[in-house]
Amino acid sequence: MESTPEKILSDILIGVAGANVTGSDIVIIKSIILDSRRVMPGSLFVALRGTQTDGHQYIGTATELGATAILCEELPEKISDNVTYIQVPDSAEAMGLIAAAFYNHPSQKITLVGVTGTNGKTSVATFLFQLFRALGYRCGLISTVQNQIEDEVIPSTHTTPDAVALNHLLAQMQKNKCSHVFMEVSSHAVAQHRITGLHFAGGIFTNITHDHLDFHKTFDNYIKAKKGFFDQLPKTAFALVNVDDRRGAVMVQNTKAKVETYSLQTLASFKGKIISDTLAGMHMEVNNQEVWFRVIGRFNAYNLLSVYGAAVLLGEKPESVLTELSNLKSPPGRFEQFHSADNIVGIVDYAHTPDALENVLETINHLRSGNEKVITVVGCGGNRDAEKRPKMAAIACKLSNRVILTSDNPRYEEPMDILEQMRKGVPPLDYKKTSVIEDRYEAINRAFEEANPEDIILIAGKGHENYQEIKGVKHHFDDKEVLLEAFAKRYS
């Protein structure tokens, strides 16, 4: 059974600026809790102001359940004599610092590399994880798809866990003798201080395009959140940026870290050139060395360049890095290919932003050899950035011969409301080639019924996910399973 750390409150408050303590600061803290229902004696309850609820309204519940201490921005009207209150300007920021101290600063004892950007985060973090394991290191992975300690898989609920869960996970990785950890850093994580208190050895910027405006409200706020990660990097770290993205330079304009660059188009620390790209693999030149990779597509050329650059910056030999990189495969649900007996190509991809969908479809069109049709099945998630819905449909129409708009994760929205918003992006000339089929299972099967040998079917939006979220319930649904079943039905 895993041992639980115990800390004196005053020890974990070191470094928390502006903390005003009411009560004793020499009490023992056995856990840091965000959910008031899980509070026990010895708990430090954190009252967070969230997007849905304000944790301050649960301070009374936490007190009744025996909380030893309360971290809050506003003191409650009723102060309990046997509870210590720590009032701070920002509970989330303080929690990051306290969580790191509670778990003995695990990020300082490992080589932690963060990856941020709109697209490519999962692929880059996963490639780094696979690469460094192949190079002989014990590694951890924190990603949208899954968290992993060597071979042990820990299911993932957020791209970046909350600060307490994150430090607990890093402590587990350190305990399991991981020397390197690679993690996705979402814009939410920066804005909500989930990474506050962590020590990074390096940060990677992939690209930035339209996404998450439901949370950030403006594109400028979204850029600032991404940039905030690089602003926090120490001078001992590296900041590796894609300079082909016009906001690459913006990301690092205030960083203390050592700035390095990668590019397919211009001079950079790590320069790549695509020599050939086929469904079988990609031939590239990387810093004047020719290499054959199993993964394909221009977007993956950028991913591979960033991974190569990060590995070299972490002290690995370029030749060894390229040798191991040439053997890597795409992460689950990232341009994952399946081939039927009569050579229909099915591709499952997580593309759920306009830019990601455009990248994937442009790659597919670039790889086409003749008259194959491209059939795209795509939807948009509910209770998320609605502005991208018509854009996604317009891109699918522009770059496909046939488009089927369908349900993704509608969450608490009505699927047909989402699809109506998508349909507004369909140009009048493309009405005939576009269908709306709400049921995702039916939509995928329709694509295969209409496909001929050599045609390419893209099932976009969910990738690795094995569920469909409807009205707060996650129902089992796996695009890959449905695709393979459709292949089997074709020949039954």
CSV table of C-alpha atoms in Angstrom, one decimal:
chain,number,residue,atom,x,y,z
A,1,MET,CA,0.0,0.0,0.0
A,2,GLU,CA,1.3,3.4,-1.0
A,3,SER,CA,2.4,5.5,2.0
A,4,THR,CA,0.8,8.9,2.5
A,5,PRO,CA,3.1,11.9,3.2
A,6,GLU,CA,2.6,13.9,6.3
A,7,LYS,CA,3.8,17.5,6.6
A,8,ILE,CA,3.8,20.3,9.1
A,9,LEU,CA,1.7,23.1,7.7
A,10,SER,CA,4.3,25.7,8.1
A,11,ASP,CA,6.8,23.7,6.0
A,12,ILE,CA,4.5,23.5,3.0
A,13,LEU,CA,3.6,27.2,3.2
A,14,ILE,CA,7.2,28.3,2.6
A,15,GLY,CA,7.3,30.2,-0.7
A,16,VAL,CA,3.6,31.0,-0.7
A,17,ALA,CA,3.5,34.8,-1.0
A,18,GLY,CA,0.8,36.8,0.8
A,19,ALA,CA,-0.4,34.0,3.0
A,20,ASN,CA,-2.3,35.2,6.0
A,21,VAL,CA,-2.6,32.4,8.6
A,22,THR,CA,-5.4,32.4,11.2
A,23,GLY,CA,-4.7,29.6,13.8
A,24,SER,CA,-1.8,27.3,14.3
A,25,ASP,CA,0.6,26.6,11.5
A,26,ILE,CA,2.3,23.7,13.2
A,27,VAL,CA,-0.5,21.2,12.7
A,28,ILE,CA,0.1,18.0,10.7
A,29,ILE,CA,-1.3,17.8,7.2
A,30,LYS,CA,-2.0,14.3,5.8
A,31,SER,CA,-3.8,15.2,2.5
A,32,ILE,CA,-4.7,18.1,0.2
A,33,ILE,CA,-8.3,17.9,-0.9
A,34,LEU,CA,-10.3,19.8,-3.5
A,35,ASP,CA,-13.6,17.8,-3.1
A,36,SER,CA,-15.1,18.7,0.3
A,37,ARG,CA,-16.9,15.3,0.4
A,38,ARG,CA,-13.5,13.6,0.6
A,39,VAL,CA,-12.3,15.6,3.6
A,40,MET,CA,-11.0,13.8,6.7
A,41,PRO,CA,-9.2,14.8,9.9
A,42,GLY,CA,-5.7,15.9,8.7
A,43,SER,CA,-7.0,17.3,5.4
A,44,LEU,CA,-6.1,20.7,4.0
A,45,PHE,CA,-9.2,21.7,2.1
A,46,VAL,CA,-8.6,24.0,-0.9
A,47,ALA,CA,-11.5,26.4,-1.7
A,48,LEU,CA,-11.0,27.0,-5.5
A,49,ARG,CA,-13.1,29.3,-7.6
A,50,GLY,CA,-13.9,27.1,-10.6
A,51,THR,CA,-15.8,27.7,-13.8
A,52,GLN,CA,-18.8,25.8,-12.5
A,53,THR,CA,-18.8,26.2,-8.7
A,54,ASP,CA,-17.0,28.2,-6.0
A,55,GLY,CA,-15.2,26.0,-3.5
A,56,HIS,CA,-15.7,28.7,-0.8
A,57,GLN,CA,-19.3,27.6,-0.4
A,58,TYR,CA,-18.1,24.1,0.8
A,59,ILE,CA,-15.9,25.4,3.6
A,60,GLY,CA,-18.6,24.6,6.1
A,61,THR,CA,-18.9,21.0,4.9
A,62,ALA,CA,-15.1,20.6,5.0
A,63,THR,CA,-15.0,21.9,8.6
A,64,GLU,CA,-17.8,19.6,9.7
A,65,LEU,CA,-15.9,16.6,8.2
A,66,GLY,CA,-12.9,17.4,10.3
A,67,ALA,CA,-10.6,19.5,8.0
A,68,THR,CA,-7.4,20.5,9.8
A,69,ALA,CA,-6.8,23.5,7.6
A,70,ILE,CA,-8.6,25.6,4.9
A,71,LEU,CA,-6.9,27.4,2.0
A,72,CYS,CA,-9.1,30.2,0.8
A,73,GLU,CA,-9.2,33.6,-0.8
A,74,GLU,CA,-12.0,34.8,1.5
A,75,LEU,CA,-12.4,33.8,5.2
A,76,PRO,CA,-15.8,32.4,6.1
A,77,GLU,CA,-18.1,34.4,8.4
A,78,LYS,CA,-17.9,31.6,11.0
A,79,ILE,CA,-14.4,30.8,12.1
A,80,SER,CA,-13.8,27.5,13.9
A,81,ASP,CA,-11.3,27.5,16.8
A,82,ASN,CA,-9.8,24.1,15.9
A,83,VAL,CA,-9.3,24.9,12.2
A,84,THR,CA,-6.3,26.8,10.7
A,85,TYR,CA,-7.3,29.2,7.8
A,86,ILE,CA,-4.7,30.3,5.2
A,87,GLN,CA,-6.0,33.3,3.3
A,88,VAL,CA,-4.2,33.9,0.0
A,89,PRO,CA,-4.7,36.2,-3.1
A,90,ASP,CA,-5.1,33.1,-5.4
A,91,SER,CA,-6.0,29.7,-4.1
A,92,ALA,CA,-5.0,27.9,-7.3
A,93,GLU,CA,-1.6,29.5,-7.4
A,94,ALA,CA,-1.0,28.8,-3.7
A,95,MET,CA,-2.2,25.2,-4.2
A,96,GLY,CA,0.4,24.5,-6.9
A,97,LEU,CA,3.2,25.6,-4.6
A,98,ILE,CA,1.8,23.8,-1.5
A,99,ALA,CA,1.2,20.5,-3.5
A,100,ALA,CA,4.8,20.6,-4.8
A,101,ALA,CA,6.1,21.0,-1.3
A,102,PHE,CA,3.8,18.4,0.2
A,103,TYR,CA,5.1,15.8,-2.2
A,104,ASN,CA,8.8,16.9,-1.7
A,105,HIS,CA,9.2,18.7,-5.0
A,106,PRO,CA,9.3,15.6,-7.3
A,107,SER,CA,9.8,17.7,-10.4
A,108,GLN,CA,13.2,18.9,-9.1
A,109,LYS,CA,14.4,15.3,-8.9
A,110,ILE,CA,13.6,14.2,-12.5
A,111,THR,CA,14.1,15.7,-16.0
A,112,LEU,CA,10.6,17.1,-16.7
A,113,VAL,CA,9.8,18.3,-20.3
A,114,GLY,CA,6.5,20.1,-21.1
A,115,VAL,CA,4.9,20.2,-24.5
A,116,THR,CA,2.4,22.9,-25.4
A,117,GLY,CA,0.5,24.1,-28.5
A,118,THR,CA,-2.8,23.6,-30.1
A,119,ASN,CA,-1.9,20.5,-32.1
A,120,GLY,CA,0.8,17.8,-31.8
A,121,LYS,CA,1.1,17.8,-28.0
A,122,THR,CA,0.2,14.2,-27.5
A,123,SER,CA,2.3,12.9,-30.4
A,124,VAL,CA,5.4,14.9,-29.3
A,125,ALA,CA,5.1,13.8,-25.6
A,126,THR,CA,4.4,10.2,-26.6
A,127,PHE,CA,7.3,10.1,-29.1
A,128,LEU,CA,9.7,11.5,-26.5
A,129,PHE,CA,8.5,8.9,-24.0
A,130,GLN,CA,9.0,6.1,-26.5
A,131,LEU,CA,12.3,7.5,-27.7
A,132,PHE,CA,13.9,7.8,-24.2
A,133,ARG,CA,12.7,4.4,-23.2
A,134,ALA,CA,14.4,3.0,-26.4
A,135,LEU,CA,17.5,4.9,-25.3
A,136,GLY,CA,17.5,3.0,-22.0
A,137,TYR,CA,15.9,5.4,-19.6
A,138,ARG,CA,13.0,4.8,-17.2
A,139,CYS,CA,10.3,7.2,-18.2
A,140,GLY,CA,6.9,8.7,-17.3
A,141,LEU,CA,4.2,10.1,-19.6
A,142,ILE,CA,1.4,12.5,-18.8
A,143,SER,CA,-0.9,13.0,-21.8
A,144,THR,CA,-4.4,13.3,-23.1
A,145,VAL,CA,-4.4,9.6,-24.1
A,146,GLN,CA,-3.0,8.2,-20.9
A,147,ASN,CA,-0.6,8.6,-18.1
A,148,GLN,CA,2.1,6.0,-18.0
A,149,ILE,CA,4.9,4.9,-15.6
A,150,GLU,CA,7.1,2.6,-17.8
A,151,ASP,CA,4.6,-0.1,-18.8
A,152,GLU,CA,2.0,0.7,-16.2
A,153,VAL,CA,-0.9,2.7,-17.7
A,154,ILE,CA,-2.9,5.1,-15.5
A,155,PRO,CA,-6.2,6.4,-17.2
A,156,SER,CA,-6.2,10.1,-18.0
A,157,THR,CA,-9.1,12.4,-17.3
A,158,HIS,CA,-7.6,15.8,-18.2
A,159,THR,CA,-4.8,16.8,-20.6
A,160,THR,CA,-3.0,18.1,-17.5
A,161,PRO,CA,-4.2,16.9,-14.0
A,162,ASP,CA,-4.8,19.3,-11.2
A,163,ALA,CA,-1.7,20.4,-9.2
A,164,VAL,CA,-2.3,17.9,-6.4
A,165,ALA,CA,-2.9,14.9,-8.7
A,166,LEU,CA,0.0,16.1,-10.9
A,167,ASN,CA,2.5,16.2,-8.0
A,168,HIS,CA,1.3,12.9,-6.6
A,169,LEU,CA,1.8,11.3,-10.1
A,170,LEU,CA,5.3,12.8,-10.4
A,171,ALA,CA,6.1,11.5,-6.9
A,172,GLN,CA,5.0,8.0,-8.0
A,173,MET,CA,7.2,8.3,-11.1
A,174,GLN,CA,10.2,9.4,-9.1
A,175,LYS,CA,9.5,6.5,-6.6
A,176,ASN,CA,9.5,4.1,-9.6
A,177,LYS,CA,13.0,5.5,-10.5
A,178,CYS,CA,11.9,7.4,-13.6
A,179,SER,CA,14.7,9.7,-14.7
A,180,HIS,CA,12.6,11.5,-17.5
A,181,VAL,CA,9.0,12.6,-17.6
A,182,PHE,CA,7.3,14.1,-20.7
A,183,MET,CA,4.0,15.9,-20.3
A,184,GLU,CA,1.4,17.8,-22.3
A,185,VAL,CA,0.8,21.3,-20.9
A,186,SER,CA,-2.6,22.6,-21.8
A,187,SER,CA,-3.6,26.2,-21.9
A,188,HIS,CA,-6.1,25.5,-19.1
A,189,ALA,CA,-3.3,24.1,-17.0
A,190,VAL,CA,-1.3,27.3,-17.3
A,191,ALA,CA,-4.3,29.6,-16.7
A,192,GLN,CA,-5.5,27.5,-13.7
A,193,HIS,CA,-2.0,27.3,-12.1
A,194,ARG,CA,-1.9,23.5,-12.4
A,195,ILE,CA,1.8,23.6,-13.3
A,196,THR,CA,2.7,26.3,-10.7
A,197,GLY,CA,5.5,25.0,-8.5
A,198,LEU,CA,6.9,22.5,-11.1
A,199,HIS,CA,10.5,22.6,-12.2
A,200,PHE,CA,10.9,22.1,-16.0
A,201,ALA,CA,14.1,21.1,-17.7
A,202,GLY,CA,12.6,22.2,-21.0
A,203,GLY,CA,9.5,23.3,-22.9
A,204,ILE,CA,8.4,22.7,-26.5
A,205,PHE,CA,6.0,24.8,-28.5
A,206,THR,CA,4.3,23.1,-31.5
A,207,ASN,CA,1.9,25.6,-33.0
A,208,ILE,CA,-1.1,27.7,-32.1
A,209,THR,CA,-4.5,27.9,-33.9
A,210,HIS,CA,-8.1,28.5,-33.0
A,211,ASP,CA,-9.2,26.4,-30.0
A,212,HIS,CA,-10.7,26.6,-26.5
A,213,LEU,CA,-12.3,30.0,-26.9
A,214,ASP,CA,-15.2,28.7,-24.8
A,215,PHE,CA,-12.7,28.9,-21.8
A,216,HIS,CA,-10.3,31.7,-22.8
A,217,LYS,CA,-13.0,33.9,-24.5
A,218,THR,CA,-10.5,35.6,-26.8
A,219,PHE,CA,-7.6,34.3,-29.0
A,220,ASP,CA,-5.3,36.8,-27.3
A,221,ASN,CA,-6.1,35.2,-23.9
A,222,TYR,CA,-5.4,31.8,-25.4
A,223,ILE,CA,-2.0,32.9,-26.7
A,224,LYS,CA,-1.1,34.5,-23.4
A,225,ALA,CA,-1.9,31.2,-21.6
A,226,LYS,CA,0.4,29.3,-23.8
A,227,LYS,CA,3.1,32.0,-23.5
A,228,GLY,CA,2.7,31.8,-19.7
A,229,PHE,CA,4.3,28.4,-19.7
A,230,PHE,CA,7.5,29.7,-21.3
A,231,ASP,CA,7.4,32.8,-19.0
A,232,GLN,CA,7.7,30.4,-16.1
A,233,LEU,CA,10.7,28.4,-17.4
A,234,PRO,CA,13.9,28.8,-15.4
A,235,LYS,CA,17.1,30.0,-17.0
A,236,THR,CA,18.5,26.4,-16.7
A,237,ALA,CA,15.8,25.1,-19.1
A,238,PHE,CA,15.5,25.1,-22.9
A,239,ALA,CA,12.6,26.6,-24.8
A,240,LEU,CA,12.3,24.9,-28.2
A,241,VAL,CA,9.9,26.6,-30.6
A,242,ASN,CA,8.5,26.0,-34.1
A,243,VAL,CA,9.6,29.2,-35.9
A,244,ASP,CA,7.4,28.3,-38.9
A,245,ASP,CA,4.5,29.3,-36.7
A,246,ARG,CA,4.3,33.1,-36.8
A,247,ARG,CA,3.6,33.1,-33.0
A,248,GLY,CA,6.7,31.0,-32.2
A,249,ALA,CA,8.8,34.1,-31.5
A,250,VAL,CA,6.0,35.6,-29.3
A,251,MET,CA,6.0,32.5,-27.1
A,252,VAL,CA,9.6,33.1,-26.0
A,253,GLN,CA,9.9,36.8,-26.0
A,254,ASN,CA,9.9,37.0,-22.1
A,255,THR,CA,11.4,33.6,-21.3
A,256,LYS,CA,14.5,33.2,-19.1
A,257,ALA,CA,15.2,29.8,-20.7
A,258,LYS,CA,17.7,29.2,-23.5
A,259,VAL,CA,15.7,29.6,-26.8
A,260,GLU,CA,16.3,27.0,-29.6
A,261,THR,CA,14.3,26.6,-32.8
A,262,TYR,CA,13.1,24.0,-35.3
A,263,SER,CA,11.8,24.5,-38.9
A,264,LEU,CA,11.0,23.0,-42.2
A,265,GLN,CA,11.1,26.3,-44.0
A,266,THR,CA,14.0,28.4,-42.7
A,267,LEU,CA,17.3,28.4,-40.8
A,268,ALA,CA,16.9,26.9,-37.4
A,269,SER,CA,18.8,25.0,-34.7
A,270,PHE,CA,17.1,21.9,-36.0
A,271,LYS,CA,16.3,22.0,-39.7
A,272,GLY,CA,14.2,19.4,-41.5
A,273,LYS,CA,13.3,18.8,-45.2
A,274,ILE,CA,10.8,16.2,-46.5
A,275,ILE,CA,12.3,14.3,-49.4
A,276,SER,CA,9.3,12.0,-50.0
A,277,ASP,CA,6.0,11.2,-48.1
A,278,THR,CA,3.9,8.1,-48.8
A,279,LEU,CA,1.3,6.0,-46.9
A,280,ALA,CA,4.2,3.6,-46.1
A,281,GLY,CA,6.5,6.2,-44.5
A,282,MET,CA,8.4,9.5,-44.8
A,283,HIS,CA,11.9,10.1,-46.1
A,284,MET,CA,13.4,13.2,-44.4
A,285,GLU,CA,16.6,15.1,-44.1
A,286,VAL,CA,17.2,16.2,-40.5
A,287,ASN,CA,20.2,18.5,-39.9
A,288,ASN,CA,21.8,17.1,-43.1
A,289,GLN,CA,21.2,13.5,-42.2
A,290,GLU,CA,18.8,11.4,-44.3
A,291,VAL,CA,16.3,9.3,-42.3
A,292,TRP,CA,13.3,7.1,-43.1
A,293,PHE,CA,10.4,7.3,-40.6
A,294,ARG,CA,7.4,5.1,-40.2
A,295,VAL,CA,5.1,8.0,-39.4
A,296,ILE,CA,3.9,10.2,-42.2
A,297,GLY,CA,2.6,13.7,-43.0
A,298,ARG,CA,4.0,17.2,-42.8
A,299,PHE,CA,2.5,17.7,-39.3
A,300,ASN,CA,4.5,14.7,-38.2
A,301,ALA,CA,7.7,16.0,-39.8
A,302,TYR,CA,7.3,19.0,-37.3
A,303,ASN,CA,6.6,16.6,-34.4
A,304,LEU,CA,9.7,14.5,-35.2
A,305,LEU,CA,11.9,17.6,-35.5
A,306,SER,CA,10.8,18.9,-32.1
A,307,VAL,CA,11.4,15.5,-30.5
A,308,TYR,CA,14.9,15.2,-32.2
A,309,GLY,CA,15.7,18.8,-31.0
A,310,ALA,CA,14.6,18.2,-27.4
A,311,ALA,CA,16.5,14.9,-27.2
A,312,VAL,CA,19.7,16.6,-28.5
A,313,LEU,CA,19.2,19.5,-26.0
A,314,LEU,CA,18.9,16.9,-23.2
A,315,GLY,CA,22.3,15.6,-24.1
A,316,GLU,CA,21.6,12.6,-26.4
A,317,LYS,CA,23.8,11.8,-29.4
A,318,PRO,CA,22.1,12.9,-32.7
A,319,GLU,CA,22.9,9.6,-34.5
A,320,SER,CA,21.4,7.5,-31.7
A,321,VAL,CA,18.3,9.7,-31.6
A,322,LEU,CA,17.7,9.4,-35.3
A,323,THR,CA,18.2,5.6,-35.3
A,324,GLU,CA,15.6,5.1,-32.6
A,325,LEU,CA,13.2,7.7,-34.0
A,326,SER,CA,13.1,5.9,-37.3
A,327,ASN,CA,11.4,2.9,-35.5
A,328,LEU,CA,8.6,4.9,-33.7
A,329,LYS,CA,4.9,4.5,-34.6
A,330,SER,CA,2.2,7.1,-34.2
A,331,PRO,CA,0.4,7.2,-30.8
A,332,PRO,CA,-3.1,5.6,-30.7
A,333,GLY,CA,-5.7,7.6,-32.6
A,334,ARG,CA,-3.2,9.8,-34.3
A,335,PHE,CA,-3.3,9.1,-38.1
A,336,GLU,CA,-3.8,5.5,-37.3
A,337,GLN,CA,-4.2,3.5,-40.5
A,338,PHE,CA,-6.2,0.3,-41.2
A,339,HIS,CA,-6.5,-1.5,-44.6
A,340,SER,CA,-9.3,-3.7,-45.8
A,341,ALA,CA,-8.9,-6.8,-47.9
A,342,ASP,CA,-9.9,-4.9,-51.0
A,343,ASN,CA,-7.6,-2.0,-50.1
A,344,ILE,CA,-9.9,0.6,-48.6
A,345,VAL,CA,-7.8,2.7,-46.3
A,346,GLY,CA,-9.4,3.7,-43.0
A,347,ILE,CA,-7.7,6.5,-40.9
A,348,VAL,CA,-8.7,7.3,-37.3
A,349,ASP,CA,-7.4,10.6,-36.1
A,350,TYR,CA,-8.0,12.9,-33.1
A,351,ALA,CA,-8.3,16.0,-35.3
A,352,HIS,CA,-10.8,18.2,-33.5
A,353,THR,CA,-9.7,21.7,-34.5
A,354,PRO,CA,-9.9,23.3,-37.9
A,355,ASP,CA,-6.2,23.4,-38.3
A,356,ALA,CA,-5.7,19.8,-37.3
A,357,LEU,CA,-8.4,18.6,-39.6
A,358,GLU,CA,-6.9,20.6,-42.5
A,359,ASN,CA,-3.5,19.2,-41.8
A,360,VAL,CA,-4.8,15.6,-41.8
A,361,LEU,CA,-6.8,16.1,-45.0
A,362,GLU,CA,-4.0,17.9,-46.8
A,363,THR,CA,-1.7,15.0,-45.9
A,364,ILE,CA,-4.2,12.5,-47.2
A,365,ASN,CA,-4.7,14.5,-50.5
A,366,HIS,CA,-0.9,14.8,-50.9
A,367,LEU,CA,-0.6,11.0,-50.5
A,368,ARG,CA,-3.3,10.1,-53.0
A,369,SER,CA,-2.0,8.4,-56.1
A,370,GLY,CA,-4.9,8.7,-58.5
A,371,ASN,CA,-8.7,8.7,-58.5
A,372,GLU,CA,-9.4,7.5,-54.9
A,373,LYS,CA,-12.3,9.3,-53.2
A,374,VAL,CA,-11.6,10.9,-49.8
A,375,ILE,CA,-14.6,10.3,-47.5
A,376,THR,CA,-14.6,12.3,-44.2
A,377,VAL,CA,-16.7,11.5,-41.2
A,378,VAL,CA,-16.5,14.4,-38.7
A,379,GLY,CA,-18.4,16.0,-35.8
A,380,CYS,CA,-17.7,18.6,-33.1
A,381,GLY,CA,-17.9,18.3,-29.3
A,382,GLY,CA,-20.7,19.9,-27.3
A,383,ASN,CA,-20.2,22.5,-24.6
A,384,ARG,CA,-16.9,23.6,-26.3
A,385,ASP,CA,-15.8,26.3,-28.6
A,386,ALA,CA,-18.8,26.7,-31.0
A,387,GLU,CA,-17.0,29.1,-33.4
A,388,LYS,CA,-15.0,26.3,-35.0
A,389,ARG,CA,-18.0,24.2,-36.0
A,390,PRO,CA,-18.8,25.8,-39.4
A,391,LYS,CA,-15.1,26.1,-40.1
A,392,MET,CA,-14.6,22.3,-39.5
A,393,ALA,CA,-17.4,21.6,-42.0
A,394,ALA,CA,-16.1,24.0,-44.6
A,395,ILE,CA,-12.6,22.4,-44.4
A,396,ALA,CA,-14.0,18.9,-44.7
A,397,CYS,CA,-16.0,19.9,-47.8
A,398,LYS,CA,-13.0,21.7,-49.4
A,399,LEU,CA,-10.6,18.8,-49.0
A,400,SER,CA,-13.0,15.7,-49.4
A,401,ASN,CA,-15.0,14.1,-52.1
A,402,ARG,CA,-17.7,13.2,-49.7
A,403,VAL,CA,-18.5,14.5,-46.2
A,404,ILE,CA,-20.7,12.9,-43.5
A,405,LEU,CA,-21.3,15.3,-40.5
A,406,THR,CA,-22.1,13.3,-37.4
A,407,SER,CA,-22.2,13.4,-33.6
A,408,ASP,CA,-18.9,13.6,-31.6
A,409,ASN,CA,-19.2,14.0,-27.8
A,410,PRO,CA,-22.4,16.1,-27.6
A,411,ARG,CA,-22.1,16.3,-23.8
A,412,TYR,CA,-25.0,18.4,-22.6
A,413,GLU,CA,-25.9,19.9,-26.0
A,414,GLU,CA,-28.4,18.4,-28.5
A,415,PRO,CA,-26.5,16.7,-31.2
A,416,MET,CA,-28.6,18.2,-34.0
A,417,ASP,CA,-28.0,21.7,-32.7
A,418,ILE,CA,-24.3,21.1,-33.1
A,419,LEU,CA,-24.8,19.6,-36.5
A,420,GLU,CA,-27.0,22.5,-37.7
A,421,GLN,CA,-24.1,24.9,-36.7
A,422,MET,CA,-21.7,22.8,-38.6
A,423,ARG,CA,-24.0,22.7,-41.7
A,424,LYS,CA,-23.8,26.5,-41.9
A,425,GLY,CA,-20.2,26.1,-43.0
A,426,VAL,CA,-21.1,23.9,-46.0
A,427,PRO,CA,-20.8,25.9,-49.2
A,428,PRO,CA,-24.0,25.7,-51.4
A,429,LEU,CA,-22.0,24.0,-54.2
A,430,ASP,CA,-21.1,21.2,-51.7
A,431,TYR,CA,-24.6,20.4,-50.4
A,432,LYS,CA,-25.0,17.4,-52.7
A,433,LYS,CA,-21.8,15.7,-51.4
A,434,THR,CA,-22.6,16.4,-47.7
A,435,SER,CA,-24.9,14.3,-45.5
A,436,VAL,CA,-25.9,14.8,-41.9
A,437,ILE,CA,-26.2,11.5,-39.9
A,438,GLU,CA,-26.6,12.1,-36.2
A,439,ASP,CA,-25.8,8.5,-35.1
A,440,ARG,CA,-22.0,8.1,-35.3
A,441,TYR,CA,-22.1,4.3,-35.7
A,442,GLU,CA,-24.5,4.7,-38.7
A,443,ALA,CA,-22.3,7.5,-40.1
A,444,ILE,CA,-19.1,5.4,-40.1
A,445,ASN,CA,-20.9,2.4,-41.6
A,446,ARG,CA,-22.5,4.6,-44.3
A,447,ALA,CA,-18.9,5.8,-45.3
A,448,PHE,CA,-17.9,2.1,-45.8
A,449,GLU,CA,-21.0,1.3,-47.8
A,450,GLU,CA,-20.2,4.1,-50.2
A,451,ALA,CA,-16.5,3.3,-50.4
A,452,ASN,CA,-14.8,1.6,-53.3
A,453,PRO,CA,-11.4,-0.2,-53.3
A,454,GLU,CA,-8.5,2.3,-52.9
A,455,ASP,CA,-10.8,5.0,-51.4
A,456,ILE,CA,-9.6,6.6,-48.2
A,457,ILE,CA,-12.0,7.1,-45.2
A,458,LEU,CA,-11.1,9.6,-42.5
A,459,ILE,CA,-12.9,9.3,-39.2
A,460,ALA,CA,-12.0,12.4,-37.4
A,461,GLY,CA,-12.4,14.0,-33.9
A,462,LYS,CA,-12.2,11.3,-31.3
A,463,GLY,CA,-9.1,9.3,-32.1
A,464,HIS,CA,-8.0,7.3,-29.0
A,465,GLU,CA,-11.3,7.9,-27.1
A,466,ASN,CA,-13.3,4.8,-26.4
A,467,TYR,CA,-16.5,6.5,-25.3
A,468,GLN,CA,-19.1,9.0,-26.4
A,469,GLU,CA,-20.2,11.5,-23.8
A,470,ILE,CA,-24.0,12.2,-23.8
A,471,LYS,CA,-25.8,14.1,-21.1
A,472,GLY,CA,-23.0,13.5,-18.6
A,473,VAL,CA,-22.8,9.7,-19.2
A,474,LYS,CA,-19.8,8.1,-21.1
A,475,HIS,CA,-21.1,5.3,-23.3
A,476,HIS,CA,-18.6,2.9,-24.8
A,477,PHE,CA,-17.8,3.9,-28.4
A,478,ASP,CA,-14.6,3.3,-30.2
A,479,ASP,CA,-14.1,4.6,-33.8
A,480,LYS,CA,-11.5,1.9,-34.4
A,481,GLU,CA,-13.8,-0.9,-33.3
A,482,VAL,CA,-16.6,0.4,-35.5
A,483,LEU,CA,-14.2,0.7,-38.5
A,484,LEU,CA,-12.9,-2.8,-38.1
A,485,GLU,CA,-16.4,-4.2,-37.7
A,486,ALA,CA,-17.3,-2.4,-40.9
A,487,PHE,CA,-14.4,-4.0,-42.7
A,488,ALA,CA,-15.5,-7.4,-41.4
A,489,LYS,CA,-19.2,-6.8,-42.5
A,490,ARG,CA,-18.0,-5.9,-46.0
A,491,TYR,CA,-16.8,-9.5,-46.5
A,492,SER,CA,-19.2,-11.5,-44.3
